[in-house]
Short mmCIF file of C-alpha atoms in Angstrom, two decimals:
data_model
loop_
_atom_site.label_atom_id
_atom_site.label_comp_id
_atom_site.label_asym_id
_atom_site.label_seq_id
_atom_site.Cartn_x
_atom_site.Cartn_y
_atom_site.Cartn_z
CA MET P 266 18.33 23.89 59.11
CA GLU P 267 19.63 27.30 60.02
CA GLN P 268 23.23 28.07 58.82
CA VAL P 269 25.55 29.61 61.51
CA THR P 270 28.20 31.80 60.47
CA PRO P 271 31.64 30.61 62.21
CA VAL P 272 32.95 33.09 64.71
CA GLU P 273 36.76 34.14 64.98
CA PRO P 274 38.62 32.92 68.11
CA VAL P 275 38.41 35.68 70.77
CA GLU P 276 42.52 35.14 71.10
CA ALA P 277 43.22 35.74 67.25
CA VAL P 278 40.94 39.36 67.54
CA ALA P 279 43.08 40.63 70.25
CA VAL P 280 46.39 39.45 69.02
CA ARG P 281 46.22 41.25 65.67
CA PRO P 282 45.50 44.81 66.93
CA ARG P 283 48.38 44.50 69.78
CA ARG P 284 51.20 43.67 67.08
CA ARG P 285 49.87 46.53 64.94
CA VAL P 286 50.22 49.02 67.94
CA LEU P 287 53.59 47.46 69.14
CA ARG P 288 54.93 48.10 65.57
CA THR P 289 53.40 51.59 65.33
CA VAL P 290 55.14 52.59 68.71
CA GLY P 291 58.61 51.23 67.66
CA LEU P 292 58.34 53.08 64.33
CA ILE P 293 57.33 56.46 66.09
CA ALA P 294 60.47 55.75 68.93
CA VAL P 295 62.97 55.13 66.13
CA ALA P 296 61.74 58.06 64.15
CA ALA P 297 61.76 60.35 67.39
CA VAL P 298 65.41 59.30 68.17
CA ILE P 299 66.29 59.78 64.52
CA GLY P 300 64.97 63.38 64.61
CA LEU P 301 66.67 63.87 68.23
CA VAL P 302 70.29 62.92 66.85
CA GLY P 303 69.87 64.93 63.28
CA GLY P 304 68.16 67.70 65.06
CA THR P 305 71.31 67.75 67.52
CA ALA P 306 73.75 67.24 64.53
CA VAL P 307 72.13 70.50 62.33
CA GLY P 308 72.19 72.73 65.83
CA TYR P 309 76.01 71.77 66.11
CA GLY P 310 76.38 72.46 62.67
CA ILE P 311 74.49 76.15 62.30
CA GLN P 312 76.59 76.62 66.07
CA ALA P 313 79.88 76.14 64.57
CA ASP P 314 79.14 77.99 61.66
CA ARG P 315 78.12 81.34 63.38
CA GLU P 316 81.02 83.86 64.78
CA PRO P 317 81.69 83.38 68.12
CA THR P 318 79.80 85.63 70.44
CA ALA P 319 81.78 88.24 72.64
CA LEU P 320 81.53 87.90 76.51
CA PRO P 321 79.98 90.92 78.26
CA PRO P 322 83.22 93.03 80.27
CA LEU P 323 84.35 92.50 83.33
CA ASN P 324 82.39 94.74 86.13
CA GLN P 325 86.59 95.36 88.10
CA GLN P 326 88.31 97.61 86.30
CA ALA P 327 92.11 96.93 85.21
CA LEU P 328 94.52 96.69 88.00
CA ALA P 329 97.33 99.59 87.89
CA TYR P 330 100.50 99.17 89.18
CA PRO P 331 102.86 101.75 89.90
CA LYS P 332 105.82 101.96 87.25
CA PRO P 333 109.01 101.55 88.57
CA LEU P 334 111.21 104.48 89.36
CA PRO P 335 113.79 105.27 87.03
CA LYS P 336 117.40 104.38 87.97
CA GLY P 337 118.95 106.64 90.69
CA GLN P 338 115.44 108.02 91.93
CA GLU P 339 114.82 105.56 94.10
CA PRO P 340 113.95 106.39 97.84
CA GLU P 341 116.72 106.38 100.60
CA PRO P 342 116.42 103.15 102.72
CA LEU P 343 115.27 104.06 106.14
CA SER P 344 117.68 104.87 108.70
CA ALA P 345 118.06 102.60 111.92
CA ALA P 346 116.49 105.20 113.96
CA GLU P 347 113.29 105.66 111.37
CA ASP P 348 113.21 101.46 110.75
CA ARG P 349 111.10 99.85 113.40
CA GLN P 350 112.08 96.39 112.70
CA VAL P 351 115.85 97.47 113.26
CA LYS P 352 114.82 99.04 116.91
CA ALA P 353 112.82 95.86 117.79
CA ASN P 354 115.14 93.60 116.90
CA GLY P 355 118.36 95.47 118.36
CA ASP P 356 118.60 95.91 122.67
CA LEU P 357 115.04 95.71 123.95
CA ARG P 358 116.70 97.01 127.03
CA LYS P 359 117.15 100.62 125.20
CA LEU P 360 113.33 100.68 124.49
CA LEU P 361 112.66 100.87 128.32
CA LEU P 362 111.15 103.79 129.79
CA PRO P 363 114.25 105.20 131.86
CA ARG P 364 113.40 105.60 135.56
CA PRO P 365 112.52 109.56 136.59
CA LYS P 366 114.53 111.77 138.43
CA GLY P 367 114.87 110.83 142.45
CA ALA P 368 113.10 107.15 141.69
CA ARG P 369 114.71 104.51 143.16
CA ALA P 370 115.43 101.18 141.54
CA ASP P 371 112.89 98.24 142.44
CA GLY P 372 114.18 94.51 141.98
CA GLU P 373 115.84 93.40 138.71
CA ASP P 374 116.42 96.11 135.74
CA GLY P 375 116.92 94.64 132.38
CA TRP P 376 116.62 90.81 131.13
CA ASP P 377 113.72 88.82 132.92
CA SER P 378 114.15 85.03 132.23
CA LEU P 379 111.06 83.27 131.21
CA ALA P 380 110.47 81.44 134.58
CA VAL P 381 110.49 85.16 136.62
CA HIS P 382 107.83 86.22 134.05
CA ALA P 383 105.38 83.97 134.62
CA SER P 384 105.83 83.89 138.45
CA GLY P 385 104.20 87.22 138.07
CA TYR P 386 100.99 85.72 137.35
CA THR P 387 98.03 83.72 139.16
CA GLY P 388 99.07 80.20 137.97
CA PRO P 389 102.68 80.52 136.71
CA GLY P 390 102.68 76.65 135.24
CA ASN P 391 99.79 77.58 132.86
CA MET P 392 100.90 80.84 132.18
CA LEU P 393 104.54 79.59 131.36
CA GLU P 394 102.63 76.89 129.22
CA LYS P 395 100.54 80.01 127.03
CA GLN P 396 103.57 81.67 126.75
CA LEU P 397 105.58 78.80 125.17
CA ASP P 398 102.34 78.07 123.16
CA LEU P 399 102.39 82.00 121.54
CA GLY P 400 105.84 81.83 120.76
CA ILE P 401 107.77 84.13 123.61
CA ARG P 402 111.27 84.95 122.66
CA ARG P 403 112.54 87.27 125.23
CA VAL P 404 111.81 90.01 128.15
CA ALA P 405 113.01 93.18 129.12
CA THR P 406 111.75 94.74 132.30
CA ARG P 407 112.22 98.28 134.24
CA SER P 408 110.85 98.88 137.65
CA TRP P 409 111.24 101.85 140.52
CA MET P 410 109.71 103.08 143.50
CA SER P 411 108.80 106.74 143.71
CA GLY P 412 107.04 109.08 146.48
CA GLU P 413 106.53 107.07 149.54
CA ARG P 414 104.59 103.91 148.19
CA ARG P 415 104.70 103.92 144.67
CA SER P 416 105.27 101.36 142.62
CA VAL P 417 105.76 101.18 138.95
CA MET P 418 107.01 98.22 136.77
CA VAL P 419 107.36 98.51 132.73
CA GLU P 420 107.59 95.18 130.88
CA LEU P 421 108.16 94.66 127.23
CA VAL P 422 107.60 90.82 126.17
CA GLN P 423 108.99 89.91 121.91
CA TYR P 424 107.45 87.06 120.59
CA ARG P 425 108.88 84.77 117.53
CA SER P 426 107.28 85.74 114.26
CA GLY P 427 105.09 83.27 112.90
CA SER P 428 101.31 82.23 112.14
CA ARG P 429 100.12 83.30 115.39
CA ALA P 430 100.26 86.83 116.92
CA GLY P 431 101.83 86.13 120.18
CA ALA P 432 101.87 89.74 121.30
CA ALA P 433 98.41 90.72 120.30
CA GLU P 434 96.90 87.55 121.96
CA HIS P 435 98.73 88.21 125.28
CA VAL P 436 97.38 91.75 124.87
CA GLU P 437 94.21 90.72 124.63
CA ASN P 438 93.41 88.51 126.95
CA GLN P 439 95.25 90.68 129.55
CA GLN P 440 92.89 93.23 128.86
CA ARG P 441 89.91 90.95 128.77
CA ILE P 442 91.03 90.02 132.24
CA ALA P 443 91.25 93.83 133.33
CA SER P 444 87.56 94.73 132.13
CA ARG P 445 86.29 91.90 134.27
CA GLU P 446 84.05 93.30 137.34
CA ASP P 447 86.41 91.41 140.05
CA LYS P 448 89.30 93.96 138.24
CA SER P 449 88.65 97.30 137.06
CA GLY P 450 84.93 96.57 135.77
CA SER P 451 85.14 99.16 133.00
CA SER P 452 86.76 98.28 129.24
CA GLY P 453 89.56 101.09 129.76
CA LYS P 454 90.23 103.96 127.62
CA GLU P 455 92.35 104.17 124.63
CA VAL P 456 96.16 104.75 124.68
CA LYS P 457 96.61 107.76 121.94
CA GLY P 458 98.58 106.39 119.00
CA SER P 459 98.19 103.20 119.93
CA GLY P 460 95.17 101.68 118.14
CA ASN P 461 94.60 99.21 120.54
CA GLY P 462 96.36 99.86 123.73
CA ARG P 463 94.08 100.24 126.55
CA TYR P 464 94.64 101.67 130.27
CA TYR P 465 92.90 100.83 133.36
CA LEU P 466 91.92 102.35 136.94
CA PHE P 467 91.18 99.84 139.79
CA PRO P 468 88.83 100.53 142.30
CA VAL P 469 90.65 100.97 145.54
CA LYS P 470 90.85 97.78 147.57
CA ARG P 471 90.35 97.69 151.32
CA GLU P 472 90.99 94.98 154.18
CA PRO P 473 91.41 95.55 157.69
CA GLY P 474 94.93 95.94 158.76
CA TYR P 475 96.00 96.85 155.82
CA LEU P 476 96.71 100.52 153.96
CA ASP P 477 94.19 101.08 150.90
CA LEU P 478 95.74 99.90 147.68
CA TYR P 479 95.19 101.44 144.42
CA MET P 480 96.26 100.31 141.42
CA ALA P 481 96.77 100.99 137.39
CA ARG P 482 97.46 98.90 133.97
CA ALA P 483 98.17 99.35 131.24
CA TYR P 484 98.20 97.02 127.76
CA ILE P 485 99.66 97.84 124.47
CA GLN P 486 100.44 95.69 121.14
CA HIS P 487 103.26 97.17 119.00
CA GLY P 488 104.36 94.86 116.46
CA ASP P 489 105.54 91.66 117.76
CA ILE P 490 105.95 92.91 121.07
CA ALA P 491 103.48 93.23 124.27
CA ILE P 492 104.22 96.83 126.24
CA THR P 493 102.58 96.15 130.10
CA ILE P 494 102.86 99.17 132.49
CA LEU P 495 101.75 98.26 136.66
CA ILE P 496 101.23 101.17 138.71
CA SER P 497 100.29 100.49 142.81
CA ASP P 498 100.06 102.75 145.50
CA THR P 499 98.27 103.48 148.81
CA ARG P 500 96.94 106.68 147.48
CA LYS P 501 94.80 107.30 144.60
CA ILE P 502 96.31 107.24 141.27
CA ALA P 503 95.49 110.17 139.06
CA GLU P 504 94.26 109.03 135.22
CA LYS P 505 97.12 110.98 133.86
CA ASP P 506 99.64 108.85 135.52
CA ILE P 507 99.14 106.26 133.96
CA ARG P 508 98.43 107.86 130.43
CA SER P 509 101.08 109.33 130.54
CA LEU P 510 103.41 106.71 130.94
CA ALA P 511 101.94 104.38 128.40
CA GLU P 512 102.20 107.04 125.61
CA GLN P 513 105.46 108.13 126.49
CA GLN P 514 106.82 103.99 126.16
CA LEU P 515 104.68 104.05 123.45
CA GLU P 516 106.84 106.89 121.83
CA ARG P 517 109.99 105.02 122.46
CA MET P 518 109.26 101.95 119.98
#
């Protein structure tokens, strides 16, 4: 009878190699962790022993500040005539253009109430609210009549100092309106020396039964003051007329 060699169970054969693999993987993982920690420690040690590396120089040059002048050499303070803020905080009415010789007073001359000021605009209620929001402080105005039917109005509106530039915003709004197609239809022309001031000539308005109406306007911002100049006439207004008034008023500021 032939002798049969016993065969080891399959499960036992399969388990032994798996245990060896797991044990080998575990040893490798431990070695890797030890190597990582050891390498990091060595790296820190090398870096600590090195001299610090200097940072590259800044591209910006060192800021230069002017040295204070020696005592007794400081500039003289501005006079009241030279200090614009003193002029603006004084009597605003004194900065208004005087009436030309031969011109006739037309309406109120001097301080204007906020209600009267807002009533001169389309939508007085909205204008009143807007002006209060911009921080309006006071209004000085002067109007006159010259020639047969020429009417001129000069207005100075001062705003309180704050986070919003009331004068600049008011002037920008009025310039935007004056530039519309239904108004002057142009971006206007610069008032010399003003920075942002502009003047406008409007097309003639003609209606049956009425005299022709010509208009010119100027809007200028000067610090916290908004300057408005309006001219209306039944005869054509020369460009130099509105430009001259705007420049003369600006010189007084």
